PDB file of C-alpha atoms in Angstrom:
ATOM      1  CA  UNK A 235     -20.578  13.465 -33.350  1.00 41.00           C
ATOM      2  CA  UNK A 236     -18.105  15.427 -31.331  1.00 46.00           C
ATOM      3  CA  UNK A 237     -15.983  12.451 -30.277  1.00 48.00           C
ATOM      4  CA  UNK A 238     -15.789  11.406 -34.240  1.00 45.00           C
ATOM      5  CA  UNK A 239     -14.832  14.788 -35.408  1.00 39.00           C
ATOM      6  CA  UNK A 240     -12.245  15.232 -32.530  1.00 54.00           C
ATOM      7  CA  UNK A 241     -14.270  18.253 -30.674  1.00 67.00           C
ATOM      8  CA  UNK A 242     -14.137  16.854 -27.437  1.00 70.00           C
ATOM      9  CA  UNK A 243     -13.495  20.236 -25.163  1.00 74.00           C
ATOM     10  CA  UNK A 244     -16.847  21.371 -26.835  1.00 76.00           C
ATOM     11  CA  UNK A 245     -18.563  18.348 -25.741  1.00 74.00           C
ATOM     12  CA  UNK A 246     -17.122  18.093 -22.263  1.00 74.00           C
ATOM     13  CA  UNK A 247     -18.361  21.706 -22.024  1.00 76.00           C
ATOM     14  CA  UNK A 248     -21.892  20.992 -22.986  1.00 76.00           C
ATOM     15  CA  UNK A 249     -21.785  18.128 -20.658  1.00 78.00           C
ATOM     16  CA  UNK A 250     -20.519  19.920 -18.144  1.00 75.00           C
ATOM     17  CA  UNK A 251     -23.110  22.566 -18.726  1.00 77.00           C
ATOM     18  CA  UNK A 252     -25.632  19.493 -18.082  1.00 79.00           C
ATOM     19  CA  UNK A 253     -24.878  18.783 -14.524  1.00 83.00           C
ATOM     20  CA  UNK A 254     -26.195  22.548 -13.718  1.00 75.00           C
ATOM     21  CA  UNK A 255     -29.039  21.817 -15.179  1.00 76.00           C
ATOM     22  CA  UNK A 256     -29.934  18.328 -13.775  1.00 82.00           C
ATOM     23  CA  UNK A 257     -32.935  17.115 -11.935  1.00 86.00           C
ATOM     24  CA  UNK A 258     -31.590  15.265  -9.052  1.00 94.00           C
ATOM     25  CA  UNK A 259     -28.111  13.449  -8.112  1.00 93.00           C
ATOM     26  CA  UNK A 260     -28.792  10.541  -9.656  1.00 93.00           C
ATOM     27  CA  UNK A 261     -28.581  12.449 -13.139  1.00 91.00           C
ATOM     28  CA  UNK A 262     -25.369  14.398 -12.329  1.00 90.00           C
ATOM     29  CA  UNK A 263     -23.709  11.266 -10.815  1.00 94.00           C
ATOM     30  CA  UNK A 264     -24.312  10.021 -14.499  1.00 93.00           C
ATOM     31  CA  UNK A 265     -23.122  13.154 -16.427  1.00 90.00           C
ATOM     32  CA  UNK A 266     -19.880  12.909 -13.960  1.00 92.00           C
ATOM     33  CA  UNK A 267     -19.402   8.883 -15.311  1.00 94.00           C
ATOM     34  CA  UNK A 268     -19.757   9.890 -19.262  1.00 91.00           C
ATOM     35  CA  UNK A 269     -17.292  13.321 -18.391  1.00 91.00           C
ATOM     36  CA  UNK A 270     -14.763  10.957 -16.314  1.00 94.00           C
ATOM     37  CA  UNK A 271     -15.408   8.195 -18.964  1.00 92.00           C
ATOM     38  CA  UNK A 272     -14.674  10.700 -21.922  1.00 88.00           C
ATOM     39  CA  UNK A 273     -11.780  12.718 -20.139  1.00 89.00           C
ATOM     40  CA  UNK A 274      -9.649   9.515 -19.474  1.00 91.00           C
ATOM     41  CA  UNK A 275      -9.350   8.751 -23.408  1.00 85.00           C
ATOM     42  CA  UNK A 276      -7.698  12.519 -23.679  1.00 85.00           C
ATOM     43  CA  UNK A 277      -3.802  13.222 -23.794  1.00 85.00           C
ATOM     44  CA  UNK A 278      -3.414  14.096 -20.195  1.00 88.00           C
ATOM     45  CA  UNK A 279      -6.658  13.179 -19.279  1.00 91.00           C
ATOM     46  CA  UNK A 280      -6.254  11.144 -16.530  1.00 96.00           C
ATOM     47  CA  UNK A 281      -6.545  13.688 -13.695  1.00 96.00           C
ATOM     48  CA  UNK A 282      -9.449  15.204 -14.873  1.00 93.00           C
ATOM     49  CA  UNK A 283     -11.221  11.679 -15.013  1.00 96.00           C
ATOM     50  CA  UNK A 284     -10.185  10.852 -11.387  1.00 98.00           C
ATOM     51  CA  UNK A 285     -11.572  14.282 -10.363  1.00 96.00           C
ATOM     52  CA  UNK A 286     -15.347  13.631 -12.042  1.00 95.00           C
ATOM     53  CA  UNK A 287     -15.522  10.290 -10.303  1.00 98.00           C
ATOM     54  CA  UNK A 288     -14.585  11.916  -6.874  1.00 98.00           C
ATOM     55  CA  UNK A 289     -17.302  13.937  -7.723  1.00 96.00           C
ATOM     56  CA  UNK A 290     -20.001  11.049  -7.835  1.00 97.00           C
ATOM     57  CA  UNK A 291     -18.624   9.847  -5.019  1.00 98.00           C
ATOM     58  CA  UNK A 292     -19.100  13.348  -3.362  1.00 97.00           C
ATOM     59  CA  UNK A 293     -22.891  12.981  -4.571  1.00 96.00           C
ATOM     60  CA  UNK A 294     -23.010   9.475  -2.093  1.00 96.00           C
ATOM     61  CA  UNK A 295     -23.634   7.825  -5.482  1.00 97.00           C
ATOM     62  CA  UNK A 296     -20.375   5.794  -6.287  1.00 97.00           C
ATOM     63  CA  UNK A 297     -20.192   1.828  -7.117  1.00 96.00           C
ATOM     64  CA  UNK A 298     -17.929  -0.173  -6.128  1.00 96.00           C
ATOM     65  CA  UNK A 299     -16.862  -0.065 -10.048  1.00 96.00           C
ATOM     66  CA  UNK A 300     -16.633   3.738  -9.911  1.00 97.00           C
ATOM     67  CA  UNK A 301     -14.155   2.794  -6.813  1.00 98.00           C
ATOM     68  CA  UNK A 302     -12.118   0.239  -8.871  1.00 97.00           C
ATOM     69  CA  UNK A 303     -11.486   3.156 -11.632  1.00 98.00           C
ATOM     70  CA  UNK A 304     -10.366   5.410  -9.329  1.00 98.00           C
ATOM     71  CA  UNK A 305      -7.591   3.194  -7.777  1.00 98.00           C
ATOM     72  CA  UNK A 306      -6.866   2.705 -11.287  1.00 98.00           C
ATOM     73  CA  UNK A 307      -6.421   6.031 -12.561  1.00 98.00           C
ATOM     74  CA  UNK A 308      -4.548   6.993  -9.011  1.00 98.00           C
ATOM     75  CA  UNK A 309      -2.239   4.303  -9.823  1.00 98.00           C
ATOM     76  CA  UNK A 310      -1.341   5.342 -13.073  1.00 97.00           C
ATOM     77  CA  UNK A 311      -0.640   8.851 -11.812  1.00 97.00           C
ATOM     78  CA  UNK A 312       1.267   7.565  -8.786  1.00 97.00           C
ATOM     79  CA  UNK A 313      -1.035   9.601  -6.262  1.00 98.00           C
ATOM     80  CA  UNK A 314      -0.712   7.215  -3.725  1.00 98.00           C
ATOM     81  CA  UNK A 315      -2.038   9.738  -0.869  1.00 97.00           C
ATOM     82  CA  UNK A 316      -5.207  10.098  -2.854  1.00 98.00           C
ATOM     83  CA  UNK A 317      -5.338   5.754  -3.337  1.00 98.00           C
ATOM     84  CA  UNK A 318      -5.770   6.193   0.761  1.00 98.00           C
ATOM     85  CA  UNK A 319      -9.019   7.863   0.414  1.00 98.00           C
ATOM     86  CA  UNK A 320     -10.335   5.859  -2.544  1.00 98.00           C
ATOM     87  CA  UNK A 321      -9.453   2.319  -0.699  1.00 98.00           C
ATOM     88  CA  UNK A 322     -10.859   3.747   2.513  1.00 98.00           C
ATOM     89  CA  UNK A 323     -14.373   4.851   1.069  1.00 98.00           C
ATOM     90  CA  UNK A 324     -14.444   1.852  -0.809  1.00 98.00           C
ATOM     91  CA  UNK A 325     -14.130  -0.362   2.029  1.00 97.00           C
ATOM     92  CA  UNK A 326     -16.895   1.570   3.886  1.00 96.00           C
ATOM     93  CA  UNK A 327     -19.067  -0.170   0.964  1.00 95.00           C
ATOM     94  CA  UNK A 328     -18.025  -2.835   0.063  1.00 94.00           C
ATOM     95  CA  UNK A 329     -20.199  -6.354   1.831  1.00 91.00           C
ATOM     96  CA  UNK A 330     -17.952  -9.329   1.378  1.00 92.00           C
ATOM     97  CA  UNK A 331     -15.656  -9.872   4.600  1.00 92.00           C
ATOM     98  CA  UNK A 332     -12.822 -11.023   2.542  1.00 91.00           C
ATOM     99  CA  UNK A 333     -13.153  -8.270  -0.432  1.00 94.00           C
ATOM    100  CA  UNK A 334     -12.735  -5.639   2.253  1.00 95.00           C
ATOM    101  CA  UNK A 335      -9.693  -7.769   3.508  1.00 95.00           C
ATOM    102  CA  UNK A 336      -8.182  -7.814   0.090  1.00 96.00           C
ATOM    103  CA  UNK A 337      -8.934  -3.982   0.435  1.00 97.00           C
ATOM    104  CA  UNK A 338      -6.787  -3.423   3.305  1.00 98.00           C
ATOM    105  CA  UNK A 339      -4.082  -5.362   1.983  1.00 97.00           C
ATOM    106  CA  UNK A 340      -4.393  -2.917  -0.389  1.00 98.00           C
ATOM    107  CA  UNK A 341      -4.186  -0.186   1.661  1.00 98.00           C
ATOM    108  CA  UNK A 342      -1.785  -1.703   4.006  1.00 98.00           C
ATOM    109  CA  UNK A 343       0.992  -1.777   0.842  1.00 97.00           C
ATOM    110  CA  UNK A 344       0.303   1.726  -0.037  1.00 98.00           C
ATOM    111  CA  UNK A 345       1.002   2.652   3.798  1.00 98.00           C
ATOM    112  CA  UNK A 346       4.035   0.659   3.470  1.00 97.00           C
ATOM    113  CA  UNK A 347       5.779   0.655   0.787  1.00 97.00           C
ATOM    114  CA  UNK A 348       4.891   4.096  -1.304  1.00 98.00           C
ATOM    115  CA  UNK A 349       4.165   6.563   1.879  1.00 98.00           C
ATOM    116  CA  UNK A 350       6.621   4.868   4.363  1.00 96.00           C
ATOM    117  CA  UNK A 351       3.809   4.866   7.100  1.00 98.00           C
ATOM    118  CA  UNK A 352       4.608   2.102   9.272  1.00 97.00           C
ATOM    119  CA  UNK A 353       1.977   2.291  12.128  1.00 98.00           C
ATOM    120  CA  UNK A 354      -0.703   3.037   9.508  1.00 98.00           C
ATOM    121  CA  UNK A 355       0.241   0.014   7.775  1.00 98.00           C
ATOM    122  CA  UNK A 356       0.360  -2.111  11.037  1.00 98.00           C
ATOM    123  CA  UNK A 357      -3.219  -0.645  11.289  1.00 98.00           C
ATOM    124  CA  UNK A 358      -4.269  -1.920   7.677  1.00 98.00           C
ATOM    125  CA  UNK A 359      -2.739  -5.426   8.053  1.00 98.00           C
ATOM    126  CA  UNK A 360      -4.704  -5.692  11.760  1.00 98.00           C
ATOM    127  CA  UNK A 361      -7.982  -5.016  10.020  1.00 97.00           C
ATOM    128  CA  UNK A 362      -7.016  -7.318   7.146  1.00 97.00           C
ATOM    129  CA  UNK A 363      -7.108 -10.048   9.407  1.00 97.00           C
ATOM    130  CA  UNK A 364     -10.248  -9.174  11.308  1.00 95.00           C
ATOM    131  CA  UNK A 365     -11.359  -9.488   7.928  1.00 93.00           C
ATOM    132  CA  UNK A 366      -9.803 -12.865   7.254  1.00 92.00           C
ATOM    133  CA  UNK A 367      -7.658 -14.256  10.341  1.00 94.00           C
ATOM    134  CA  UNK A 368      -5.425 -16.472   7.962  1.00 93.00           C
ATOM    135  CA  UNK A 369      -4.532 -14.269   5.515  1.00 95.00           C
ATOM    136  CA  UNK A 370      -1.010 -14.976   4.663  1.00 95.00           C
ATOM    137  CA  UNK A 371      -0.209 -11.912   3.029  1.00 95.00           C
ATOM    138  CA  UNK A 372      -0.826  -9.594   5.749  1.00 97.00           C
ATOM    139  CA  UNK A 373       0.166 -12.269   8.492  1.00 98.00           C
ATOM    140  CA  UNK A 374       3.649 -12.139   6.618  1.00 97.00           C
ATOM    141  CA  UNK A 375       3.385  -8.184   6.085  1.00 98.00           C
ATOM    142  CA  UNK A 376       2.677  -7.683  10.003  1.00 98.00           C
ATOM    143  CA  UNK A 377       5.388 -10.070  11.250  1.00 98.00           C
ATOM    144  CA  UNK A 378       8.183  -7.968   8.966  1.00 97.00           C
ATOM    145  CA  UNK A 379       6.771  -4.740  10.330  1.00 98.00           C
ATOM    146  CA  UNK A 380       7.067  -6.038  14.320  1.00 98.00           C
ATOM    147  CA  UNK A 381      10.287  -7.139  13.299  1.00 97.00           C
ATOM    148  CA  UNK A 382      11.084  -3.602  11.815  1.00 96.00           C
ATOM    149  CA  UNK A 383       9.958  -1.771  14.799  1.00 97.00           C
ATOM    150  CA  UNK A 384      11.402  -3.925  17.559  1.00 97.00           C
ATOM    151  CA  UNK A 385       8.069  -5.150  18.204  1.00 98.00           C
ATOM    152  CA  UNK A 386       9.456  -8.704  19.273  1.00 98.00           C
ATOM    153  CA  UNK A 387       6.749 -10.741  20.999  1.00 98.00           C
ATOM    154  CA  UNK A 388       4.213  -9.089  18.325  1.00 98.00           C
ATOM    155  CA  UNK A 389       6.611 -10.744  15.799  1.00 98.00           C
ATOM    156  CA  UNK A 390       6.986 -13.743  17.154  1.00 98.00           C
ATOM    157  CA  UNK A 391       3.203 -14.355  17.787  1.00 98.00           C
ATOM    158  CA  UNK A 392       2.980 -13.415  13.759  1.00 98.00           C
ATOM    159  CA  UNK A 393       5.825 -15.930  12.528  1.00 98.00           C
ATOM    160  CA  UNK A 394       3.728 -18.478  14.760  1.00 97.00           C
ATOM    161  CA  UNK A 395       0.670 -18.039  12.578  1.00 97.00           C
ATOM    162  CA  UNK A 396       2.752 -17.496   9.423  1.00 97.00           C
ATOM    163  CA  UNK A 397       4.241 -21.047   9.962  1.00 97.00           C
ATOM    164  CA  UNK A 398       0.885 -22.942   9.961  1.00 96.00           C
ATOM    165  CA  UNK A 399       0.105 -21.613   6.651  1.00 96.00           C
ATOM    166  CA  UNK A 400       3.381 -22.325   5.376  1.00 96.00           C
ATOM    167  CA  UNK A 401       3.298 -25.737   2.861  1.00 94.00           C
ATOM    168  CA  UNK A 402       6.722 -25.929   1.656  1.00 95.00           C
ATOM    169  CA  UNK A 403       9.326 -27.064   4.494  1.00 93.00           C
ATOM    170  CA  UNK A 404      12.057 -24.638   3.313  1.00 93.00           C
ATOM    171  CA  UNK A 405       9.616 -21.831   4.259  1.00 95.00           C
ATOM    172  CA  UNK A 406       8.777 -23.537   7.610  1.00 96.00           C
ATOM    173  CA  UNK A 407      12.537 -23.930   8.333  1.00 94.00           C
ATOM    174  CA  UNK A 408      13.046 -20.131   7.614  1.00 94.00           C
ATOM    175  CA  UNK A 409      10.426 -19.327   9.676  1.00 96.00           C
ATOM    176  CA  UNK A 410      11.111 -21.493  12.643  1.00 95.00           C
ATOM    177  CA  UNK A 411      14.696 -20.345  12.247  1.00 94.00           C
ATOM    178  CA  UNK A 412      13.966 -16.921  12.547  1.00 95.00           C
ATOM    179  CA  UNK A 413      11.160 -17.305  15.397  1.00 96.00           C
ATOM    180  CA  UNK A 414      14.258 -19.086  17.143  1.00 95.00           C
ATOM    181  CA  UNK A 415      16.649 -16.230  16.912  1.00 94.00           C
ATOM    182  CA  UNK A 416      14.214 -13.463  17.991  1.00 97.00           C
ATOM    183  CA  UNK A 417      13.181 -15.313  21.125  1.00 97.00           C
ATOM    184  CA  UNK A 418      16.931 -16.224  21.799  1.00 95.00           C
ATOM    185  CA  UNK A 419      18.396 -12.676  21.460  1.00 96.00           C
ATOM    186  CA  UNK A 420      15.476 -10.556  21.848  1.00 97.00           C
ATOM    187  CA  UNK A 421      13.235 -12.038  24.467  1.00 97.00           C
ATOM    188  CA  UNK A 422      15.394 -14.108  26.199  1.00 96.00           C
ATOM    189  CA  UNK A 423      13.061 -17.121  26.209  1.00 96.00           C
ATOM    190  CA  UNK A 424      15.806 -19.832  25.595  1.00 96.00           C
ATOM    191  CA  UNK A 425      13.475 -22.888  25.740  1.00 96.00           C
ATOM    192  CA  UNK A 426      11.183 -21.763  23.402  1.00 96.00           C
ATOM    193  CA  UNK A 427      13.917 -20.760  20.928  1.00 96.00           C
ATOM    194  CA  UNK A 428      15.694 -24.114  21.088  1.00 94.00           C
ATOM    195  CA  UNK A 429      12.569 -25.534  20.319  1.00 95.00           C
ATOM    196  CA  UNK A 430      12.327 -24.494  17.407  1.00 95.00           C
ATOM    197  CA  UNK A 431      15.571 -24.432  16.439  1.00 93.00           C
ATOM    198  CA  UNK A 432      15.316 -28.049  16.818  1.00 92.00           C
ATOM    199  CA  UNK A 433      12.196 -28.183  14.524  1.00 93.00           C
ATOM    200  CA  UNK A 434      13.809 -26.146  11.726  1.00 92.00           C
ATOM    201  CA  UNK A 435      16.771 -28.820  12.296  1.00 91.00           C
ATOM    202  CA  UNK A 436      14.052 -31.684  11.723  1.00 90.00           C
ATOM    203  CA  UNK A 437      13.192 -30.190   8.642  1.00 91.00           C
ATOM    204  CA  UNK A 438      16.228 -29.372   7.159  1.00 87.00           C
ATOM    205  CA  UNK A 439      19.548 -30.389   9.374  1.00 82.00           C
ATOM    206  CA  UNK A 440      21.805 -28.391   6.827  1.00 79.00           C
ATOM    207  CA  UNK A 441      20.363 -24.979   7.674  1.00 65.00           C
ATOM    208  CA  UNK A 442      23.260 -22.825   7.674  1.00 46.00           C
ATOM    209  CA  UNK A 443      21.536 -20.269   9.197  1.00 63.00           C
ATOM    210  CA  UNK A 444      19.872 -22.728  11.943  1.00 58.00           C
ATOM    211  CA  UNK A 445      23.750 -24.384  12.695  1.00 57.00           C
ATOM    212  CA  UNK A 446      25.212 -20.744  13.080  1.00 52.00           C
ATOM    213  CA  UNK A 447      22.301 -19.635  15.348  1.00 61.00           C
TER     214      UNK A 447
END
């Protein structure tokens, strides 16, 4: 009746009211679903849905679903701080080895690229592949990270792994190519650098960027 007539404030209010009056957690973590669930189709109402789902989660009575809404709704309102907790929490639930890998992936990119938190994202990619040891995405995340922070053997060892799970050769070139450079002019280990120079070479013997290195 109230969402038909448009009276939604009252009925918030009276569910709201509710959650005082409930018997047990289980009850209030469902009161806190219908507000968040009835909040979120308001003007504005985004915030104040996120908030009644922390709430459940507060209560220790959050699904994984509950979870998936909230990174959601923090997405849309570009809290990325706040997409930290959520991702964390959910991966303290979640069963599947490689769901909680694609979880700190997640986390990993909102590290990276939204709160410029380098050594936090090194820290999310790690765990991503404890999770799931050829992951390409965060074996490719945690070699350009070494590589940002002068990490160079940490690099190196990455682009190794990176290049196994490489199919096309013009992505194994670019990756032996650069795996050449770093261990010619950052780790002086000449042999190993000509080697695969050499293979990138094989592969592709009009590499510009091979020929000039």
């Amino acid at each position: 009746l109230y969402g038909k007539t448009g009276r939604h404030e009252e009925y918030l209010a009276i569910l709201d009211k509710r959650i005082g009056a409930a018997k047990d957690d289980s009850e209030k973590a469902a009161l806190y679903r219908r507000l968040a669930e009835e909040s979120e189709e308001q003007p504005g109402g985004l915030s104040r849905a996120a908030e009644y789902l922390v709430e459940v989660h507060n209560l220790g009575k959050a699904t994984e679903d509950n979870y998936r809404t909230l990174v959601r709704l923090y997405w849309e309102l570009k809290e990325h701080a706040k997409l930290v907790d959520v991702y964390t929490w959910h991966i303290e639930v979640v069963e599947r080895p490689e769901d909680r890998g694609v979880l700190y992936g997640a986390l990993g990119r909102v590290y990276e690229e939204h709160l410029e938190e380098t050594d936090k994202a090194i820290e999310a990619y790690n765990n991503m592949l404890s999770a799931d040891d050829k992951n390409k995405i965060g074996i490719t995340a945690l070699a350009r990270l070494y590589e940002q922070k002068e990490v160079w053997a940490q690099a190196v060892q990455m682009l190794e792994r990176q290049v196994k799970l490489e199919s096309e050769p013009a992505a194994q070139v670019t990756v032996y190519q650069k795996m050449g450079r770093l261990q010619a002019e950052k780790l002086d280990k000449l042999d190993e650098a000509e080697a695969n120079l050499v293979k990138a070479l094989e592969l592709d013997d009009s590499h510009v960027d091979t020929l000039l290195t």
